CSV table of C-alpha atoms in Angstrom, one decimal:
chain,number,residue,atom,x,y,z
H,8,UNK,CA,10.2,-152.1,3.8
H,9,UNK,CA,12.5,-150.8,1.2
H,10,UNK,CA,13.6,-147.5,2.7
H,11,UNK,CA,15.6,-144.7,1.0
H,12,UNK,CA,17.6,-142.8,3.7
H,13,UNK,CA,18.3,-139.2,2.8
H,14,UNK,CA,21.8,-138.6,4.1
H,15,UNK,CA,23.0,-135.0,4.3
H,16,UNK,CA,26.4,-135.8,5.7
H,17,UNK,CA,25.4,-134.7,9.2
H,18,UNK,CA,25.0,-136.7,12.4
H,19,UNK,CA,21.1,-136.7,12.4
H,20,UNK,CA,20.6,-138.3,9.0
H,21,UNK,CA,23.4,-140.8,9.7
H,22,UNK,CA,21.8,-142.0,12.9
H,23,UNK,CA,18.3,-142.0,11.3
H,24,UNK,CA,19.7,-144.3,8.6
H,25,UNK,CA,21.3,-146.5,11.2
H,26,UNK,CA,18.0,-146.9,13.1
H,27,UNK,CA,16.2,-147.8,9.8
H,28,UNK,CA,18.7,-150.6,9.3
H,29,UNK,CA,18.2,-151.7,12.9
H,30,UNK,CA,14.5,-151.8,12.4
H,31,UNK,CA,15.1,-154.5,9.7
H,32,UNK,CA,14.4,-152.4,6.6
H,33,UNK,CA,16.2,-152.8,3.4
H,34,UNK,CA,18.0,-149.4,3.4
H,35,UNK,CA,19.7,-147.5,0.6
H,36,UNK,CA,21.5,-144.2,1.4
H,37,UNK,CA,21.3,-141.2,-1.0
H,38,UNK,CA,22.9,-137.7,-0.8
H,39,UNK,CA,21.3,-134.9,-2.7
H,40,UNK,CA,23.6,-132.7,-4.7
H,41,UNK,CA,21.8,-129.4,-4.5
H,42,UNK,CA,24.5,-127.1,-5.9
H,43,UNK,CA,26.0,-127.1,-9.4
H,44,UNK,CA,29.2,-125.7,-7.9
H,45,UNK,CA,29.4,-127.0,-4.3
H,46,UNK,CA,32.1,-125.7,-2.0
H,47,UNK,CA,34.9,-128.0,-1.1
H,48,UNK,CA,34.9,-127.3,2.6
H,49,UNK,CA,32.4,-126.5,5.3
H,50,UNK,CA,33.4,-123.9,7.9
H,51,UNK,CA,31.9,-125.0,11.2
H,52,UNK,CA,28.1,-124.5,11.1
H,53,UNK,CA,28.3,-122.4,7.9
H,54,UNK,CA,26.3,-123.8,5.1
H,55,UNK,CA,25.8,-127.4,4.1
H,56,UNK,CA,25.5,-129.6,0.9
H,57,UNK,CA,29.3,-129.3,0.3
H,58,UNK,CA,31.6,-131.9,-1.3
H,59,UNK,CA,32.8,-132.5,2.3
H,60,UNK,CA,29.2,-133.3,3.3
H,61,UNK,CA,28.8,-135.8,0.5
H,62,UNK,CA,32.0,-137.6,1.6
H,63,UNK,CA,30.8,-137.7,5.2
H,64,UNK,CA,27.5,-139.2,4.1
H,65,UNK,CA,29.3,-141.9,2.0
H,66,UNK,CA,31.6,-142.8,4.9
H,67,UNK,CA,28.6,-143.1,7.2
H,68,UNK,CA,26.9,-145.4,4.7
H,69,UNK,CA,30.1,-147.5,4.5
H,70,UNK,CA,30.0,-147.9,8.3
H,71,UNK,CA,26.4,-149.0,8.2
H,72,UNK,CA,27.1,-151.4,5.3
H,73,UNK,CA,24.4,-150.0,3.0
H,74,UNK,CA,24.5,-149.0,-0.7
H,75,UNK,CA,25.0,-145.3,-1.3
H,76,UNK,CA,24.3,-142.9,-4.2
H,77,UNK,CA,24.5,-139.2,-5.0
H,78,UNK,CA,21.5,-137.8,-6.9
H,79,UNK,CA,21.8,-134.5,-8.7
H,80,UNK,CA,18.9,-132.2,-7.8
H,81,UNK,CA,20.8,-129.0,-8.4
H,82,UNK,CA,18.7,-127.7,-11.2
H,83,UNK,CA,15.4,-128.3,-9.4
H,84,UNK,CA,16.7,-126.9,-6.2
H,85,UNK,CA,17.7,-123.7,-8.0
H,86,UNK,CA,14.3,-123.3,-9.6
H,87,UNK,CA,12.1,-124.4,-6.7
H,88,UNK,CA,14.0,-123.0,-3.7
H,89,UNK,CA,16.6,-120.3,-4.6
H,90,UNK,CA,14.6,-118.5,-7.3
H,91,UNK,CA,11.5,-118.7,-5.1
H,92,UNK,CA,13.5,-117.2,-2.2
H,93,UNK,CA,14.7,-114.3,-4.3
H,94,UNK,CA,11.3,-113.7,-5.8
H,95,UNK,CA,9.6,-113.6,-2.4
H,96,UNK,CA,12.1,-111.0,-1.1
H,97,UNK,CA,11.7,-108.9,-4.2
H,98,UNK,CA,8.0,-108.9,-3.5
H,99,UNK,CA,8.5,-107.6,0.0
H,100,UNK,CA,7.8,-110.9,1.7
H,101,UNK,CA,9.9,-113.0,4.1
H,102,UNK,CA,10.2,-116.7,3.0
H,103,UNK,CA,11.5,-119.7,4.9
H,104,UNK,CA,13.6,-121.6,2.3
H,105,UNK,CA,13.8,-124.7,4.6
H,106,UNK,CA,10.0,-125.1,4.4
H,107,UNK,CA,10.2,-124.8,0.6
H,108,UNK,CA,13.1,-127.3,0.4
H,109,UNK,CA,11.3,-129.9,2.5
H,110,UNK,CA,8.1,-129.4,0.5
H,111,UNK,CA,9.5,-129.3,-3.0
H,112,UNK,CA,12.7,-131.2,-2.8
H,113,UNK,CA,12.9,-133.7,0.0
H,114,UNK,CA,9.2,-134.7,0.1
H,115,UNK,CA,8.2,-134.1,-3.5
H,116,UNK,CA,11.1,-134.6,-5.9
H,117,UNK,CA,13.0,-137.1,-3.7
H,118,UNK,CA,9.9,-139.0,-2.5
H,119,UNK,CA,8.4,-139.2,-6.1
H,120,UNK,CA,11.7,-140.6,-7.4
H,121,UNK,CA,11.9,-143.1,-4.5
H,122,UNK,CA,8.4,-144.3,-5.2
H,123,UNK,CA,9.1,-144.6,-8.9
H,124,UNK,CA,12.1,-146.8,-8.0
H,125,UNK,CA,10.0,-149.1,-5.8
H,126,UNK,CA,10.9,-147.8,-2.4
H,127,UNK,CA,8.2,-147.8,0.3
H,128,UNK,CA,9.4,-144.8,2.3
H,129,UNK,CA,12.0,-142.1,2.8
H,130,UNK,CA,13.7,-141.8,6.1
H,131,UNK,CA,15.2,-138.4,7.2
H,132,UNK,CA,17.0,-137.0,10.3
H,133,UNK,CA,14.2,-134.5,11.1
H,134,UNK,CA,13.2,-134.1,14.7
H,135,UNK,CA,9.4,-134.8,14.5
H,136,UNK,CA,7.0,-137.6,15.4
H,137,UNK,CA,4.4,-139.4,13.4
H,138,UNK,CA,1.4,-141.2,14.9
H,139,UNK,CA,-1.6,-142.7,13.1
H,140,UNK,CA,-5.3,-142.6,13.7
H,141,UNK,CA,-7.5,-144.9,11.6
H,142,UNK,CA,-4.6,-145.1,9.1
H,143,UNK,CA,-4.3,-141.4,8.8
H,144,UNK,CA,-0.9,-140.0,9.7
H,145,UNK,CA,-0.5,-137.3,12.3
H,146,UNK,CA,2.5,-135.0,12.5
H,147,UNK,CA,3.6,-134.0,16.0
H,148,UNK,CA,6.4,-132.1,17.7
H,149,UNK,CA,9.5,-134.1,18.6
H,150,UNK,CA,10.5,-135.1,22.1
H,151,UNK,CA,13.3,-132.5,22.0
H,152,UNK,CA,11.6,-129.1,22.1
H,153,UNK,CA,14.9,-127.4,21.3
H,154,UNK,CA,15.4,-129.3,18.1
H,155,UNK,CA,11.8,-129.8,17.0
H,156,UNK,CA,11.4,-129.5,13.2
H,157,UNK,CA,7.7,-130.1,12.8
H,158,UNK,CA,7.3,-126.5,11.8
H,159,UNK,CA,9.3,-127.0,8.6
H,160,UNK,CA,7.4,-130.2,7.8
H,161,UNK,CA,3.9,-128.8,8.3
H,162,UNK,CA,3.3,-128.3,4.6
H,163,UNK,CA,3.5,-132.0,3.8
H,164,UNK,CA,0.4,-133.8,2.6
H,165,UNK,CA,-1.1,-136.9,4.2
H,166,UNK,CA,0.1,-139.0,1.3
H,167,UNK,CA,3.7,-137.8,1.7
H,168,UNK,CA,3.6,-138.5,5.4
H,169,UNK,CA,2.4,-142.0,4.8
H,170,UNK,CA,5.7,-142.7,3.0
H,171,UNK,CA,7.9,-140.9,5.6
H,172,UNK,CA,9.9,-142.1,8.5
H,173,UNK,CA,11.4,-139.8,11.2
H,174,UNK,CA,13.4,-142.2,13.4
H,175,UNK,CA,14.7,-139.4,15.7
H,176,UNK,CA,11.4,-138.1,16.8
H,177,UNK,CA,11.5,-139.6,20.3
H,178,UNK,CA,15.2,-138.7,20.9
H,179,UNK,CA,17.1,-135.7,22.2
H,180,UNK,CA,20.1,-134.4,20.2
H,181,UNK,CA,22.5,-135.3,23.0
H,182,UNK,CA,21.3,-138.9,22.7
H,183,UNK,CA,21.7,-138.9,19.0
H,184,UNK,CA,25.3,-137.7,19.2
H,185,UNK,CA,26.2,-140.3,21.9
H,186,UNK,CA,24.7,-143.0,19.7
H,187,UNK,CA,26.6,-141.9,16.7
H,188,UNK,CA,29.8,-142.1,18.7
H,189,UNK,CA,29.0,-145.6,19.9
H,190,UNK,CA,28.4,-146.7,16.3
H,191,UNK,CA,31.7,-145.3,15.2
H,192,UNK,CA,30.3,-142.6,12.9
H,193,UNK,CA,32.8,-139.9,12.2
H,194,UNK,CA,30.1,-137.2,12.2
H,195,UNK,CA,29.2,-137.7,15.8
H,196,UNK,CA,30.5,-134.3,16.8
H,197,UNK,CA,30.1,-132.5,13.5
H,198,UNK,CA,28.5,-129.0,14.0
H,199,UNK,CA,24.9,-128.5,12.9
H,200,UNK,CA,24.3,-126.2,10.0
H,201,UNK,CA,22.5,-123.0,11.2
H,202,UNK,CA,22.6,-121.0,8.0
H,203,UNK,CA,20.7,-121.0,4.7
H,204,UNK,CA,22.6,-123.6,2.8
H,205,UNK,CA,22.9,-121.6,-0.4
H,206,UNK,CA,24.2,-118.6,1.5
H,207,UNK,CA,27.1,-120.1,3.4
H,208,UNK,CA,28.6,-116.8,4.5
H,209,UNK,CA,25.3,-115.8,6.2
H,210,UNK,CA,25.0,-112.5,4.4
H,211,UNK,CA,21.5,-112.6,3.0
H,212,UNK,CA,21.5,-109.0,2.0
H,213,UNK,CA,24.6,-109.2,-0.2
H,214,UNK,CA,23.3,-112.4,-1.8
H,215,UNK,CA,20.0,-110.7,-2.7
H,216,UNK,CA,21.8,-107.6,-4.0
H,217,UNK,CA,23.9,-109.8,-6.4
H,218,UNK,CA,20.6,-111.4,-7.6
H,219,UNK,CA,18.4,-108.3,-7.8
H,220,UNK,CA,20.8,-105.4,-8.1
H,221,UNK,CA,19.9,-102.0,-6.5
H,222,UNK,CA,16.3,-100.8,-6.3
H,223,UNK,CA,16.6,-97.5,-4.3
H,224,UNK,CA,13.7,-96.2,-2.2
H,225,UNK,CA,12.9,-94.1,0.8
H,226,UNK,CA,13.0,-94.9,4.5
H,227,UNK,CA,9.9,-93.2,5.9
H,228,UNK,CA,8.8,-92.5,9.4
H,229,UNK,CA,5.4,-94.2,9.7
H,230,UNK,CA,4.1,-91.7,12.2
H,231,UNK,CA,5.1,-88.4,10.6
H,232,UNK,CA,5.7,-89.3,7.0
H,233,UNK,CA,9.1,-87.8,7.0
H,234,UNK,CA,11.8,-89.3,4.8
H,235,UNK,CA,14.6,-90.5,7.1
H,236,UNK,CA,17.0,-91.8,4.5
H,237,UNK,CA,17.5,-93.9,1.4
H,238,UNK,CA,18.1,-97.6,0.8
H,239,UNK,CA,19.2,-99.9,-2.0
H,240,UNK,CA,16.2,-102.2,-2.1
H,241,UNK,CA,13.3,-103.5,0.0
H,242,UNK,CA,14.9,-107.0,-0.4
H,243,UNK,CA,17.4,-105.8,2.3
H,244,UNK,CA,14.7,-105.6,5.0
H,245,UNK,CA,12.2,-107.7,6.8
H,246,UNK,CA,9.3,-106.8,9.1
H,247,UNK,CA,10.6,-106.3,12.7
H,248,UNK,CA,14.2,-105.6,11.7
H,249,UNK,CA,16.0,-103.2,13.9
H,250,UNK,CA,19.7,-103.2,12.9
H,251,UNK,CA,21.2,-102.0,9.7
H,252,UNK,CA,18.4,-99.6,8.7
H,253,UNK,CA,20.8,-96.9,7.6
H,254,UNK,CA,18.7,-94.1,9.1
H,255,UNK,CA,20.2,-90.6,8.7
H,256,UNK,CA,18.3,-89.0,11.6
H,257,UNK,CA,17.7,-90.4,15.2
H,258,UNK,CA,14.2,-90.8,16.6
H,259,UNK,CA,12.8,-87.8,18.5
H,260,UNK,CA,12.2,-89.9,21.6
H,261,UNK,CA,15.6,-91.6,21.3
H,262,UNK,CA,14.1,-95.1,21.1
H,263,UNK,CA,15.0,-97.5,18.3
H,264,UNK,CA,12.9,-97.8,15.2
H,265,UNK,CA,11.8,-101.1,13.5
H,266,UNK,CA,10.7,-102.0,10.0
H,267,UNK,CA,6.9,-101.9,10.0
H,268,UNK,CA,6.0,-102.3,6.3
H,269,UNK,CA,7.5,-102.8,2.8
H,270,UNK,CA,6.2,-101.5,-0.5
H,271,UNK,CA,8.2,-103.2,-3.3
H,272,UNK,CA,6.6,-101.2,-6.1
H,273,UNK,CA,7.3,-97.7,-4.7
H,274,UNK,CA,10.3,-98.9,-2.8
H,275,UNK,CA,9.0,-97.3,0.4
H,276,UNK,CA,10.2,-98.9,3.7
H,277,UNK,CA,8.2,-97.6,6.7
H,278,UNK,CA,9.8,-97.6,10.2
H,279,UNK,CA,8.5,-96.9,13.6
H,280,UNK,CA,8.4,-97.8,17.3
H,281,UNK,CA,8.3,-101.3,18.6
H,282,UNK,CA,4.7,-101.1,19.8
H,283,UNK,CA,3.5,-100.7,16.2
H,284,UNK,CA,4.8,-104.2,15.4
H,285,UNK,CA,2.1,-105.9,17.4
H,286,UNK,CA,-0.2,-108.1,15.4
H,287,UNK,CA,-3.6,-109.6,16.6
H,288,UNK,CA,-5.1,-110.9,13.3
H,289,UNK,CA,-3.5,-112.9,10.6
H,290,UNK,CA,-4.8,-114.1,7.2
H,291,UNK,CA,-3.0,-116.9,5.4
H,292,UNK,CA,-3.5,-118.6,2.1
H,293,UNK,CA,-2.4,-121.9,0.4
H,294,UNK,CA,-3.4,-124.0,3.4
H,295,UNK,CA,-2.2,-127.6,3.9
H,296,UNK,CA,-3.8,-130.1,6.2
H,297,UNK,CA,-1.5,-133.0,7.1
H,298,UNK,CA,-4.3,-134.9,8.7
H,299,UNK,CA,-6.7,-134.7,5.7
H,300,UNK,CA,-9.2,-132.6,7.6
H,301,UNK,CA,-9.4,-128.7,7.5
H,302,UNK,CA,-10.5,-126.9,10.7
H,303,UNK,CA,-14.1,-127.6,11.6
H,304,UNK,CA,-15.3,-124.1,12.5
H,305,UNK,CA,-13.4,-121.8,14.9
H,306,UNK,CA,-10.7,-123.9,16.6
H,307,UNK,CA,-8.5,-123.2,19.7
H,308,UNK,CA,-4.9,-123.7,18.8
H,309,UNK,CA,-1.3,-122.6,19.2
H,310,UNK,CA,0.2,-120.6,16.4
H,311,UNK,CA,3.8,-120.7,15.4
H,312,UNK,CA,5.2,-118.2,12.8
H,313,UNK,CA,9.0,-119.0,12.9
H,314,UNK,CA,10.9,-122.3,13.0
H,315,UNK,CA,12.0,-121.6,16.6
H,316,UNK,CA,9.8,-119.4,18.8
H,317,UNK,CA,7.1,-117.0,17.9
H,318,UNK,CA,4.1,-118.9,19.4
H,319,UNK,CA,0.8,-117.6,20.7
H,320,UNK,CA,-2.6,-119.0,21.7
H,321,UNK,CA,-5.1,-118.3,19.0
H,322,UNK,CA,-8.4,-119.2,17.4
H,323,UNK,CA,-8.3,-120.2,13.7
H,324,UNK,CA,-11.0,-120.9,11.1
H,325,UNK,CA,-11.2,-121.3,7.4
H,326,UNK,CA,-13.3,-118.7,5.5
H,327,UNK,CA,-13.6,-118.9,1.7
H,328,UNK,CA,-10.5,-121.1,1.6
H,329,UNK,CA,-8.4,-118.6,3.6
H,330,UNK,CA,-7.1,-119.3,7.1
H,331,UNK,CA,-8.0,-116.5,9.5
H,332,UNK,CA,-6.3,-116.4,12.8
H,333,UNK,CA,-7.3,-114.3,15.9
H,334,UNK,CA,-4.5,-114.1,18.5
H,335,UNK,CA,-5.2,-114.1,22.3
H,336,UNK,CA,-2.1,-112.0,22.8
H,337,UNK,CA,-0.3,-110.0,20.2
H,338,UNK,CA,2.8,-111.2,18.4
H,339,UNK,CA,5.6,-108.9,17.1
H,340,UNK,CA,7.5,-109.1,13.8
H,341,UNK,CA,5.0,-111.2,11.9
H,342,UNK,CA,5.7,-110.8,8.2
H,343,UNK,CA,3.8,-111.7,5.0
H,344,UNK,CA,5.6,-114.7,3.4
H,345,UNK,CA,6.2,-116.5,6.7
H,346,UNK,CA,4.4,-119.8,7.3
H,347,UNK,CA,1.8,-120.0,10.0
H,348,UNK,CA,1.6,-123.4,11.6
H,349,UNK,CA,-1.3,-124.4,13.8
H,350,UNK,CA,-0.8,-126.9,16.7
H,351,UNK,CA,-3.2,-128.6,19.1
H,352,UNK,CA,-1.4,-129.3,22.4
H,353,UNK,CA,-1.9,-132.8,23.8
H,354,UNK,CA,-0.1,-135.4,26.0
H,355,UNK,CA,1.5,-137.2,23.1
H,356,UNK,CA,3.3,-134.2,21.7
H,357,UNK,CA,1.6,-131.2,20.1
H,358,UNK,CA,-0.3,-132.2,17.0
H,359,UNK,CA,0.1,-130.2,13.8
H,360,UNK,CA,-3.3,-129.2,12.6
H,361,UNK,CA,-2.2,-127.4,9.4
H,362,UNK,CA,-0.2,-124.7,7.9
H,363,UNK,CA,-0.6,-121.7,5.5
H,364,UNK,CA,1.4,-118.9,4.1
H,365,UNK,CA,0.8,-115.5,5.8
H,366,UNK,CA,-0.6,-113.0,3.3
H,367,UNK,CA,-1.6,-110.0,5.5
H,368,UNK,CA,-1.7,-108.9,9.2
H,369,UNK,CA,-3.6,-106.3,11.2
H,370,UNK,CA,-3.2,-104.9,14.7
């Protein structure tokens, strides 16, 4: 096949491209320029998509002996990912920008352009597995539970998955680094990026304040209704948050308080004890079904609400186009705006049934 290898400048995408070459594909490497003003240097695991990353990707392509290009997606990334991220926080929701980036940039904009140029597939360094049943792709967890990225890919469509390759799905991260070293790739020991790429200093609150300004409101005790302090905007909080609340008065029982709810219009942020974070029912909209089939009635599954962790046994069904989820055991810190991903455990690696964006929760 003609394969376009998305090369971020990290070890995973470099080894994924190398394996695509080894498989006999005609491979071309491409680095996505996602910032109009990229930083010149990367500091450890802080940020990504820097000039340094593009140079690392080019050097890896040179080692592999494949053509290499840089495509400018900065404008679309700003519109689809950054502006969406800011808007979600302003509305009191908690988004995952990596899910949005995969959906809108890597597997919509990039894949569309690749198909238009005559490529058959896009290869990435994601840790996830693909299998096929009767020609229909099935997205599964990777062999490395600690690196699994099926969660951030769960909003992809069957058509997108048909043109996707995940060469690292059956490997562990330690194996990938060792392979990169054997191949002479300079990125073999490059740190992974753990932050939001467009917030390289990791300070999400300051980033949002620069974008949205101050929107003052009250911090309110959910049990008594008492005003406990003031804040500069609901965008500085997320459900389940404990630190940095800026409370002026301690709790009567001496126990910590957590953010329980956000009201962006009034600016009210309710706080209360940890036991009030427990959620047993979740409603989610904008469902996506990677396997082309929605849930067939109430379905036993495993729910995941964060990229790493936050799983629970559940029963899910579709009612009037909305995914309704009943948890066997309560989860804490579930926020509107997060993505709910449903899995079915099996011997070949948990199968992704579908995903949807959380709209509301109840105890």
